[in-house]
Coordinates of C-alpha atoms in Angstrom, one line a residue:
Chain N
X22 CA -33.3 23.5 22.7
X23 CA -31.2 22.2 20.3
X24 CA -30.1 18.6 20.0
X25 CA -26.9 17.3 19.8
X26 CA -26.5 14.1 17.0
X27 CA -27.0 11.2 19.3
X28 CA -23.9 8.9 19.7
X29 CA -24.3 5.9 21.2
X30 CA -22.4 4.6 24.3
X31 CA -20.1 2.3 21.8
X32 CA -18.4 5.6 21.5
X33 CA -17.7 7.2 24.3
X34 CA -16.9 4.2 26.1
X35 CA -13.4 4.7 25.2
X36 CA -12.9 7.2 27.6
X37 CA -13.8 5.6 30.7
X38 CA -15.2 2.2 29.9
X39 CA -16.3 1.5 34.0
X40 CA -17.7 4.6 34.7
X41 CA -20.3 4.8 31.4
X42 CA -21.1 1.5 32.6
X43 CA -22.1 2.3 35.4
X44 CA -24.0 5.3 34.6
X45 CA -26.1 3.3 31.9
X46 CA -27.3 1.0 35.1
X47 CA -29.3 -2.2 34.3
X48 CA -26.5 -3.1 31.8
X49 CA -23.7 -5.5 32.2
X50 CA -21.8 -4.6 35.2
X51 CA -17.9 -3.7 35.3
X52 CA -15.5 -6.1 34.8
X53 CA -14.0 -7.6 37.9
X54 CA -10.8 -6.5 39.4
X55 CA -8.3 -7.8 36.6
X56 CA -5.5 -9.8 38.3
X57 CA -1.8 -8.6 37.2
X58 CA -0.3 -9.7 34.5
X59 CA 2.9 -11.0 34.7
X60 CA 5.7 -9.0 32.7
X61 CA 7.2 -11.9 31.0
X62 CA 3.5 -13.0 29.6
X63 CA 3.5 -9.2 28.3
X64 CA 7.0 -9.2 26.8
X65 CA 6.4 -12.6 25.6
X66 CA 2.6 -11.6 23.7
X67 CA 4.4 -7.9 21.9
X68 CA 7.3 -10.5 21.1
X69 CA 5.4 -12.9 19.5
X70 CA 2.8 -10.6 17.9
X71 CA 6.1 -8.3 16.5
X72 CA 7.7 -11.5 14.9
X73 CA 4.3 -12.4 13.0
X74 CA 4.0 -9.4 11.9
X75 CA 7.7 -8.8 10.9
X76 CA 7.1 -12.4 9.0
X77 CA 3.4 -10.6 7.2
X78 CA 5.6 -7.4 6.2
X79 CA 8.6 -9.4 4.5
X80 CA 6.2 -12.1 2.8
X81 CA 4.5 -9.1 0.9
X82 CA 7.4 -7.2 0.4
X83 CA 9.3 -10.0 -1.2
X84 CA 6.4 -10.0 -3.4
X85 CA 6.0 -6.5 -4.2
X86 CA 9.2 -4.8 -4.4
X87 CA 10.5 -6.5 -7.8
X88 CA 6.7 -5.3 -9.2
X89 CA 8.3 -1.6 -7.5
X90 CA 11.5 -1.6 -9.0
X91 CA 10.2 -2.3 -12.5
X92 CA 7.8 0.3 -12.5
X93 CA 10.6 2.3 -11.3
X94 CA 13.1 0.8 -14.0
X95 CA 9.9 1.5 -16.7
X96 CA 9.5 5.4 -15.3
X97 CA 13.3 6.3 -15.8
X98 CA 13.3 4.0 -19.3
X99 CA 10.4 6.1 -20.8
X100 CA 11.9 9.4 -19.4
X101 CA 15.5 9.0 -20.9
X102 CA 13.3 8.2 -24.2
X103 CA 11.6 11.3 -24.1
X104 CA 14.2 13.7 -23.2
X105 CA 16.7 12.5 -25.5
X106 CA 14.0 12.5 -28.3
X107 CA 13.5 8.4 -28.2
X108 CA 17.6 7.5 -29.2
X109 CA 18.3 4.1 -31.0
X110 CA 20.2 2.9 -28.2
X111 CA 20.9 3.9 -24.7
X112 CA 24.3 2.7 -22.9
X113 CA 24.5 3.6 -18.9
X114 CA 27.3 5.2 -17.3
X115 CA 28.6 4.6 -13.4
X116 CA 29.7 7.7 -12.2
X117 CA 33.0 6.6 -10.6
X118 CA 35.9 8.9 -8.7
X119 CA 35.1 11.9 -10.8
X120 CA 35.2 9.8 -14.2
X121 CA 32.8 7.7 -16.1
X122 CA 32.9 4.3 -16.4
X123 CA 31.0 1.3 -18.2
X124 CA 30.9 -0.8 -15.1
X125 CA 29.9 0.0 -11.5
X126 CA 32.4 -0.3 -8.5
X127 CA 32.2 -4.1 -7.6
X128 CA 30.3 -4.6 -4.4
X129 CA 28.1 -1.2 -4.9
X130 CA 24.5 -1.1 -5.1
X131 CA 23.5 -0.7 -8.8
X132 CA 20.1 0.5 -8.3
X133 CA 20.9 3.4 -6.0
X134 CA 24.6 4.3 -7.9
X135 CA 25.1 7.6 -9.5
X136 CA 24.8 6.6 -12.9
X137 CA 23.9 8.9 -16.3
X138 CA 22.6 7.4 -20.2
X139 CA 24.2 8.1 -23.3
X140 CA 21.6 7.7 -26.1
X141 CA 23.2 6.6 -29.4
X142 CA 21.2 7.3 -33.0
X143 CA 21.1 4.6 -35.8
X144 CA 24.8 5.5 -36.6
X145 CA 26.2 4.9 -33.2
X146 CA 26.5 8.7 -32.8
X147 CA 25.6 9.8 -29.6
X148 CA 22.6 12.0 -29.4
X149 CA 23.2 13.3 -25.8
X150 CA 23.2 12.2 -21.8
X151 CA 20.0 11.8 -19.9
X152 CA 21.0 13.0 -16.6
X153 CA 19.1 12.9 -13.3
X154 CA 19.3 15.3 -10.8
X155 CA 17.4 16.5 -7.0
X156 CA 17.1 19.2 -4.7
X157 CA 14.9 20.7 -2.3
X158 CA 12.0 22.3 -4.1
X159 CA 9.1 24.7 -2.1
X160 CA 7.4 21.4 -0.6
X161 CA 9.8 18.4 -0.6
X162 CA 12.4 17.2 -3.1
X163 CA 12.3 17.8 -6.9
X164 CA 13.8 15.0 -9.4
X165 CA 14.2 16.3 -12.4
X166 CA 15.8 14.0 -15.4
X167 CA 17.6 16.1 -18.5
X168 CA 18.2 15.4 -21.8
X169 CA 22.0 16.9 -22.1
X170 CA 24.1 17.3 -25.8
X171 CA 27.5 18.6 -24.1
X172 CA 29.1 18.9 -27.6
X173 CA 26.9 22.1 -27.9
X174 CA 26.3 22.5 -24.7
X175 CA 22.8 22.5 -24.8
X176 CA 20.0 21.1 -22.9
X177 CA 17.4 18.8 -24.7
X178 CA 14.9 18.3 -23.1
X179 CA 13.5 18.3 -19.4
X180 CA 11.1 15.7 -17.2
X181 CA 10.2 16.2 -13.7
X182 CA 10.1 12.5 -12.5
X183 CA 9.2 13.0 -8.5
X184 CA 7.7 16.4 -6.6
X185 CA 5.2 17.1 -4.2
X186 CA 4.9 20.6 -5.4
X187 CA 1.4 22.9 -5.0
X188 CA -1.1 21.0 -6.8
X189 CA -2.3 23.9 -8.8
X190 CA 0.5 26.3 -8.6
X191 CA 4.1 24.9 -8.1
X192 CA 2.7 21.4 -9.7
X193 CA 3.2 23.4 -13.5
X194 CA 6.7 22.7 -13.5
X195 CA 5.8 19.4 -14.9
X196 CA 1.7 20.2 -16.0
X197 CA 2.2 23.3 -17.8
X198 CA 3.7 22.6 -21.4
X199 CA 4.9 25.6 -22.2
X200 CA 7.9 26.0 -19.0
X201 CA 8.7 22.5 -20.0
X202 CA 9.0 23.6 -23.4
X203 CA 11.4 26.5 -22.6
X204 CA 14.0 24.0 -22.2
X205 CA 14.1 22.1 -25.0
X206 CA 17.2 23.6 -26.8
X207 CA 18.0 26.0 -24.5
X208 CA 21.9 27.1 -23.6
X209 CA 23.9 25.8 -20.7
X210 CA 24.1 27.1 -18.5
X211 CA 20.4 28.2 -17.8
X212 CA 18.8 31.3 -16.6
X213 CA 15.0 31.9 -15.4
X214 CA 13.7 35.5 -15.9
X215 CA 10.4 36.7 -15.3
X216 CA 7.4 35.2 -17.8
X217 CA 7.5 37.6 -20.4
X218 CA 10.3 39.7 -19.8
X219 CA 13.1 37.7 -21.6
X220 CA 14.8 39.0 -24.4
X221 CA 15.2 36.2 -26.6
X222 CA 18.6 35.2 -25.3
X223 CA 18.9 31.2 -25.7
X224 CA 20.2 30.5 -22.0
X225 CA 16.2 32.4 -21.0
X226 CA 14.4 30.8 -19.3
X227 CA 10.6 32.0 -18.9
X228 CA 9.6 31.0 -15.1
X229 CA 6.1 30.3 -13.3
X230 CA 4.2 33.1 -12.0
X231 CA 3.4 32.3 -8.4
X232 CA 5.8 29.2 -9.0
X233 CA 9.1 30.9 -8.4
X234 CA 10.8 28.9 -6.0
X235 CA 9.9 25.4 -7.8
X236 CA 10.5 26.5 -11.1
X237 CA 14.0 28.4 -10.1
X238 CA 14.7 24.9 -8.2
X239 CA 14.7 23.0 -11.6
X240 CA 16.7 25.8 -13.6
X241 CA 19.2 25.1 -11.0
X242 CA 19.3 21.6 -10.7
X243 CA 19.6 21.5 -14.7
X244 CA 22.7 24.5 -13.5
X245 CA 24.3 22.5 -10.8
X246 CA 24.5 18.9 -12.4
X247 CA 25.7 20.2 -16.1
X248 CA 28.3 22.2 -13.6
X249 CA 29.5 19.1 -11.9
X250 CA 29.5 16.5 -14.7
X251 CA 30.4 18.7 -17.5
X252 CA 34.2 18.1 -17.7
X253 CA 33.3 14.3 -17.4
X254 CA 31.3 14.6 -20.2
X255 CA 33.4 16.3 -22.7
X256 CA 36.3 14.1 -21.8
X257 CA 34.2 11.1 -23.0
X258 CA 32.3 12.6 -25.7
X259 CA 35.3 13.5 -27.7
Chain R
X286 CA -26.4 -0.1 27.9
X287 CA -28.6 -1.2 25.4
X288 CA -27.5 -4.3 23.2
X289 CA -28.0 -3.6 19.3
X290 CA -28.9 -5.9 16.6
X291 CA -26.4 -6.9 13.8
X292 CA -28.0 -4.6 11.3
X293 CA -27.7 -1.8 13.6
X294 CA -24.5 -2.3 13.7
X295 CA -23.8 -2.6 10.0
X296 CA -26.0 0.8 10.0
X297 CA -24.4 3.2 12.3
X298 CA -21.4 3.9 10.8
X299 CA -22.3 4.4 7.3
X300 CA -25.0 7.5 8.3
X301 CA -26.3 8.2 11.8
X302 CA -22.5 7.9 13.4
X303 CA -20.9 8.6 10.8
X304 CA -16.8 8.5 11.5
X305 CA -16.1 11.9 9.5
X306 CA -19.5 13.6 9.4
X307 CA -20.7 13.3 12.7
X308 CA -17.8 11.6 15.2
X309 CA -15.3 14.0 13.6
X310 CA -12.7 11.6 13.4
X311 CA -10.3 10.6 10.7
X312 CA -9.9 14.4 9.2
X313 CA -6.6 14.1 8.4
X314 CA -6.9 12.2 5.6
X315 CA -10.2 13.6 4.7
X316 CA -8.6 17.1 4.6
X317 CA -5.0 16.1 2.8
X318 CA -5.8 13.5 0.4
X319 CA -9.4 14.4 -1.1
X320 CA -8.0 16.6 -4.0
X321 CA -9.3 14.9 -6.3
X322 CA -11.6 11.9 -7.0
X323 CA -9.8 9.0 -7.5
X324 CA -7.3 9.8 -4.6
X325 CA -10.2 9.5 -2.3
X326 CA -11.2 6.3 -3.5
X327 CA -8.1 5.3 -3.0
X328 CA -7.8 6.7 0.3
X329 CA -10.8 5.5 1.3
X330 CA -10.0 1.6 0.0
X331 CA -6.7 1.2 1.8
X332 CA -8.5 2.6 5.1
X333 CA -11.3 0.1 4.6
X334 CA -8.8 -2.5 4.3
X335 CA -7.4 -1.2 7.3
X336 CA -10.0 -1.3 9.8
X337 CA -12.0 -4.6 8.4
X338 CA -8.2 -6.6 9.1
X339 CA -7.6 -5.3 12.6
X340 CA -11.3 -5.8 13.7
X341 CA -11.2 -8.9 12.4
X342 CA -7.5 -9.8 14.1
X343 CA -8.6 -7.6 17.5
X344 CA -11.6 -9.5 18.0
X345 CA -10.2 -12.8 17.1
X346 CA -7.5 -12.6 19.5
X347 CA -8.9 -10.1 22.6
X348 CA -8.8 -13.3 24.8
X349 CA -5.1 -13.3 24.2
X350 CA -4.3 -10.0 24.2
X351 CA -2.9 -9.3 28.0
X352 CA -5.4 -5.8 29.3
X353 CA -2.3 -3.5 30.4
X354 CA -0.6 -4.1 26.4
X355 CA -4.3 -3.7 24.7
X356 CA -3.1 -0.5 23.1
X357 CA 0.1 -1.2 22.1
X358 CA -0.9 -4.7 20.3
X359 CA -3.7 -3.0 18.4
X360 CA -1.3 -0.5 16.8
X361 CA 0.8 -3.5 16.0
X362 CA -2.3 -4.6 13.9
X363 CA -3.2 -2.0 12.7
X364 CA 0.8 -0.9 11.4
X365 CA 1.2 -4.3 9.9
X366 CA -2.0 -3.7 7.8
X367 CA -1.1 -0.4 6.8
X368 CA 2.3 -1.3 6.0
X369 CA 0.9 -4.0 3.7
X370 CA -1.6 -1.6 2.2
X371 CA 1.4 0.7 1.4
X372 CA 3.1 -1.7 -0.5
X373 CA 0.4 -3.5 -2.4
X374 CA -0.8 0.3 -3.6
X375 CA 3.0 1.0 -4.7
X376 CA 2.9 -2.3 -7.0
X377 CA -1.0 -2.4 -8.4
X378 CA -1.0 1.6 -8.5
X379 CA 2.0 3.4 -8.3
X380 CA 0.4 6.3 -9.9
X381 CA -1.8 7.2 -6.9
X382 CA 0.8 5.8 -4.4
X383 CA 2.4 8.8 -5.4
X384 CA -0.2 11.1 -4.8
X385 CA -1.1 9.7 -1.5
X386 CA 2.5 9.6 -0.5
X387 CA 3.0 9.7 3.4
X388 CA -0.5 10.1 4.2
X389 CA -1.0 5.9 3.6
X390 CA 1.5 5.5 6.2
X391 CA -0.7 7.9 8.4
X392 CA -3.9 5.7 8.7
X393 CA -1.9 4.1 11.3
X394 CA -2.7 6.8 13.3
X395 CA -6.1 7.6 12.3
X396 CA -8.1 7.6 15.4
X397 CA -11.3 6.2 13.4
X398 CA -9.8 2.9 13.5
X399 CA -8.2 2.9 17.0
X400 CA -11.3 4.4 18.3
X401 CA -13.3 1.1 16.7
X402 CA -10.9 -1.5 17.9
X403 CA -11.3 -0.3 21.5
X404 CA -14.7 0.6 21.9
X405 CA -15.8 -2.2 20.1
X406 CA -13.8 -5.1 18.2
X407 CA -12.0 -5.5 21.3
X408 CA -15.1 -7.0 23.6
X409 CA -17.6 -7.6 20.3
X410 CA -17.6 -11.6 18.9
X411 CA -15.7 -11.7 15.5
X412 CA -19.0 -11.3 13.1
X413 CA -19.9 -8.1 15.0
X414 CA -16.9 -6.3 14.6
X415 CA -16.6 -7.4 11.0
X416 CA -20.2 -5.6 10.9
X417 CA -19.3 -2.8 12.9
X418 CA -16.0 -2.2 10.5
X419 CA -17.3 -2.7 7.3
X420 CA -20.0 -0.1 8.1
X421 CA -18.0 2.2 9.8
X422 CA -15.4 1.8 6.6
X423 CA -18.4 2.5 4.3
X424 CA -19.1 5.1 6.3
X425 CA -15.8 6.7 5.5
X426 CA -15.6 6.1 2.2
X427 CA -19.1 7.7 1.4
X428 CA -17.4 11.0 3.0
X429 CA -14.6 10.7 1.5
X430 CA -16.0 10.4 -1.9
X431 CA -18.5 13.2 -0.6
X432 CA -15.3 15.8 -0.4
X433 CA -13.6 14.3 -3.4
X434 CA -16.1 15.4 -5.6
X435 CA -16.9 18.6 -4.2
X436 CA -13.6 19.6 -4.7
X437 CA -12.3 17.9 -7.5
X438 CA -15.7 19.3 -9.5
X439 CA -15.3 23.0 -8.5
X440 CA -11.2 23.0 -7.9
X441 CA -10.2 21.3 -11.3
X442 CA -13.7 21.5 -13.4
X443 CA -13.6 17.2 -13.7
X444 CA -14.7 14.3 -12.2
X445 CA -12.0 11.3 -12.2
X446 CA -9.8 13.5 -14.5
X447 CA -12.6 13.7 -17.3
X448 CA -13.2 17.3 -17.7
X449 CA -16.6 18.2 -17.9
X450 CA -17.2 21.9 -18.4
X451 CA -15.7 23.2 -21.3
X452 CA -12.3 25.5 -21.5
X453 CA -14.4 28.5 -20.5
X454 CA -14.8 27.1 -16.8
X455 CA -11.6 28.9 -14.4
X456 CA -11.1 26.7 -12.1
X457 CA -11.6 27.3 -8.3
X458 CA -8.2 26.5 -7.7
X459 CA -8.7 27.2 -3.4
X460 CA -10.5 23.9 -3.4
X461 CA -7.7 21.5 -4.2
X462 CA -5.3 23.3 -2.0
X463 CA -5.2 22.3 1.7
X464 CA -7.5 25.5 2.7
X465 CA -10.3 24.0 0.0
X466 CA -10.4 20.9 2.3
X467 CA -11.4 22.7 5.5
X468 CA -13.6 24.8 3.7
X469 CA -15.6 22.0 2.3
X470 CA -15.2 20.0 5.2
X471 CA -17.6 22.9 6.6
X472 CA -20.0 23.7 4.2
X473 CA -20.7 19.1 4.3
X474 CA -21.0 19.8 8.1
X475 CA -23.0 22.6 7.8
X476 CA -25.1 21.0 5.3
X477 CA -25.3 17.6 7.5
X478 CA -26.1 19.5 10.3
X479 CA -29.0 21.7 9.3
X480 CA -30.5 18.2 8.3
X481 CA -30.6 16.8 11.2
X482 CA -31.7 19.4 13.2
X483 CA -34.8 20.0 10.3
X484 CA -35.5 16.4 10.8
X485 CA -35.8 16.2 15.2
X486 CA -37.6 19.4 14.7
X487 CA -40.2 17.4 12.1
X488 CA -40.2 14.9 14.5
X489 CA -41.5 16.6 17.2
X490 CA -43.5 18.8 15.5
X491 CA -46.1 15.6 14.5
X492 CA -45.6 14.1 18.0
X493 CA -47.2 17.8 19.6
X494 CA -50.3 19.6 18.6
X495 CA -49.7 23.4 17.6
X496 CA -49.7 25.6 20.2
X497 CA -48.2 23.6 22.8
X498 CA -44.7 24.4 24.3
X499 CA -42.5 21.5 22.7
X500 CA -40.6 20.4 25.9
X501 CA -36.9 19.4 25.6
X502 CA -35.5 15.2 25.5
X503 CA -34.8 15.8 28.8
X504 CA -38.1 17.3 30.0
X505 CA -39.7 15.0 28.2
X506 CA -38.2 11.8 29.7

């Protein structure tokens, strides 16, 4: 007869503490009848265990989040480097009413405000706008950051900056090289054909076998944000 | 029921009762998040840290802790652990916090540690549950690192991200998706379990001559 892996009574006292108790005999006996406790003591031991623990939570938050936010600050800093192709100078835009301005609305939160970066060369000449960008990819949310020239109306360059995609298929919108490469250069606005069956158009995009749906996700997000900042851009630019 | 010494109960969690392998508890993080190496370590760490702080605070405080709220306090514990798990990971690693995403927030629910705090932090003395949790935590994290590897190895051809067949190896991409976790997940338990059952039958094999009907535990007793 086979044996099942022995598991001592620690374990399957959960279920029904009194009653394993009793069955083990020679053992400590059950505990007593348990006299009620009175509601208030109850409300009062949550209440006072929820407030330490509130206390706990915000001690260690105060002491994490600025560490958070400048790894966060340090992502999107590197990012807009690479996909404007590491500018001189980088000046932030608030998006604002439909126009772009230098300053944020007073009172707004700053981290969390629409914003886009103009990179600047040596000259002062800008280079392009490093535009950020989300939608709902195959899993969760994709964030993709662009590298945007809108005098030619190209795209420079593109960096997937958050994604829970497949690991192993929908993950090589930002691990295979090669789709990421299709996009440096390419013409607004974007279009993904099949992998292979482009003909050398600019605007072509080549997408992810057995990635459609993440790597479609980015062409669009690229598609809807150069749609809905474009006349912004060109008013500035010129 | 019998009383056990300290080291047994250091012991028991890390092999014989084993939280993944052999209580079957805890999958869901040992199923999601052991993709690849480093995440389980990860994994593994934060749910260590986990279970050692609310044994620690269950069995300091079970004298205070009113019977009919038990429940309810422990997962007040054990959610103000993970919740300070979750942030330290997003400030010393925020690579793997990434990874990990919403399953750190999940060990709150991971009946492994519940399971612990009421069976046994909750009526042990504070250095016995410390025991019980750090072995039961090892216990984890040697399964966790157990699957990690497996898949990692065969999914993704490397160990901690350092390749280590050359660029002829295809990877076996099934094991780092989610149905590469239950499959390894079964070959371990097969694996586990065919070694335990070789090692009663050894057992009883030298305890009875050949020849002679072995007779069941319960026969026997």
């Amino acid at each position: 007869m086979k044996e099942l892996p022995q598991v001592s009574p620690d374990v399957l006292e959960t279920a029904d503490a009194g009653a394993a108790r009793e069955a083990g005999g020679g053992g400590p006996t059950a505990p007593p009848e348990r006299p009620a406790t009175s509601s208030a003591r109850l409300v009062a031991t949550l209440a006072a265990a929820g407030a330490l623990a509130g206390l706990v939570i915000v001690l260690v938050f105060g002491w994490a989040n600025p560490k958070i936010q400048a790894h966060r600050a340090e992502v999107l800093r590197q990012a807009i480097q690479e996909v404007l192709n590491g500018p001189e100078s980088v000046r932030t835009y608030y998006v604002v009413d439909g126009a772009l301005s230098e300053s944020p609305v007073p009172g707004a939160d700053t981290i969390n405000a629409e914003r886009i970066h103009l990179g600047l060369d040596d000259a002062g000449e800008p280079v392009g706008y490093a535009i950020t960008g989300q939608e709902p990819g195959f899993q969760d949310m994709i964030l993709v950051i662009f590298g945007y020239d809108a005098e030619t109306d190209r795209v420079l360059a593109m960096k997937v900056l958050e994604s829970k995609e497949t690991p192993g298929l929908g993950d090589k919108i930002f691990k295979d090289t090669s789709f990421v490469a299709e996009f440096r250069g390419a013409a607004a606005p974007l279009e993904g054909v099949k992998s292979g069956a482009g003909s050398g158009v600019e605007n072509e995009v080549d997408m992810i076998t057995g990635a459609t749906i993440s790597s479609r996700t980015v062409i669009e997000i690229i598609n809807n944000r150069i749609e809905a900042l474009g006349p912004m851009l060109d008013e500035s630019g010129s | 029921m019998r009383a056990t010494t300290p080291a047994e109960d250091f012991v028991r969690g890390i092999w014989k009762e084993n939280p993944v392998l052999v209580q079957l508890l805890g999958l869901c993080p040992a199923l999601a998040v052991t993709n690849t190496v480093a995440n389980s370590i990860a994994m593994g760490l934060a749910t260590f840290f986990v279970l050692v702080g609310s044994s620690l605070l269950v069995s300091t405080f079970k004298k205070v802790i009113p019977h009919e709220v038990r429940i309810s306090a422990y997962i007040l514990i054990i959610a103000t652990f993970v919740t300070i798990a979750d942030l330290v990971l997003a400030a010393v690693v925020p690579l793997i916090h990434k990874e990990l995403g919403a399953f750190i927030a999940l060990i709150v629910v991971n009946c492994m540690i519940l399971g612990r705090q009421e069976a046994f932090a909750s009526k042990r003395p504070i250095g016995r549950a410390l025991l019980d949790a750090v072995g039961t935590g090892v216990g984890f994290m040697i399964a966790m690192l157990m699957m990690g590897t497996f898949r990692e190895v065969l999914g993704n051809g490397s160990i901690l991200g350092v390749p280590l067949f050359g660029d002829n190896f295809e990877p076996w991409v099934i094991f780092i998706l989610p149905p590469g976790g239950f499959l390894t997940l079964g070959f371990i338990l097969l694996a586990f379990g065919w070694w335990q059952e070789r090692k009663s039958d050894t057992a009883r094999i030298r305890q009875w001559p050949h020849g002679v009907a072995t007779p069941s535990r319960e026969e026997a007793a």
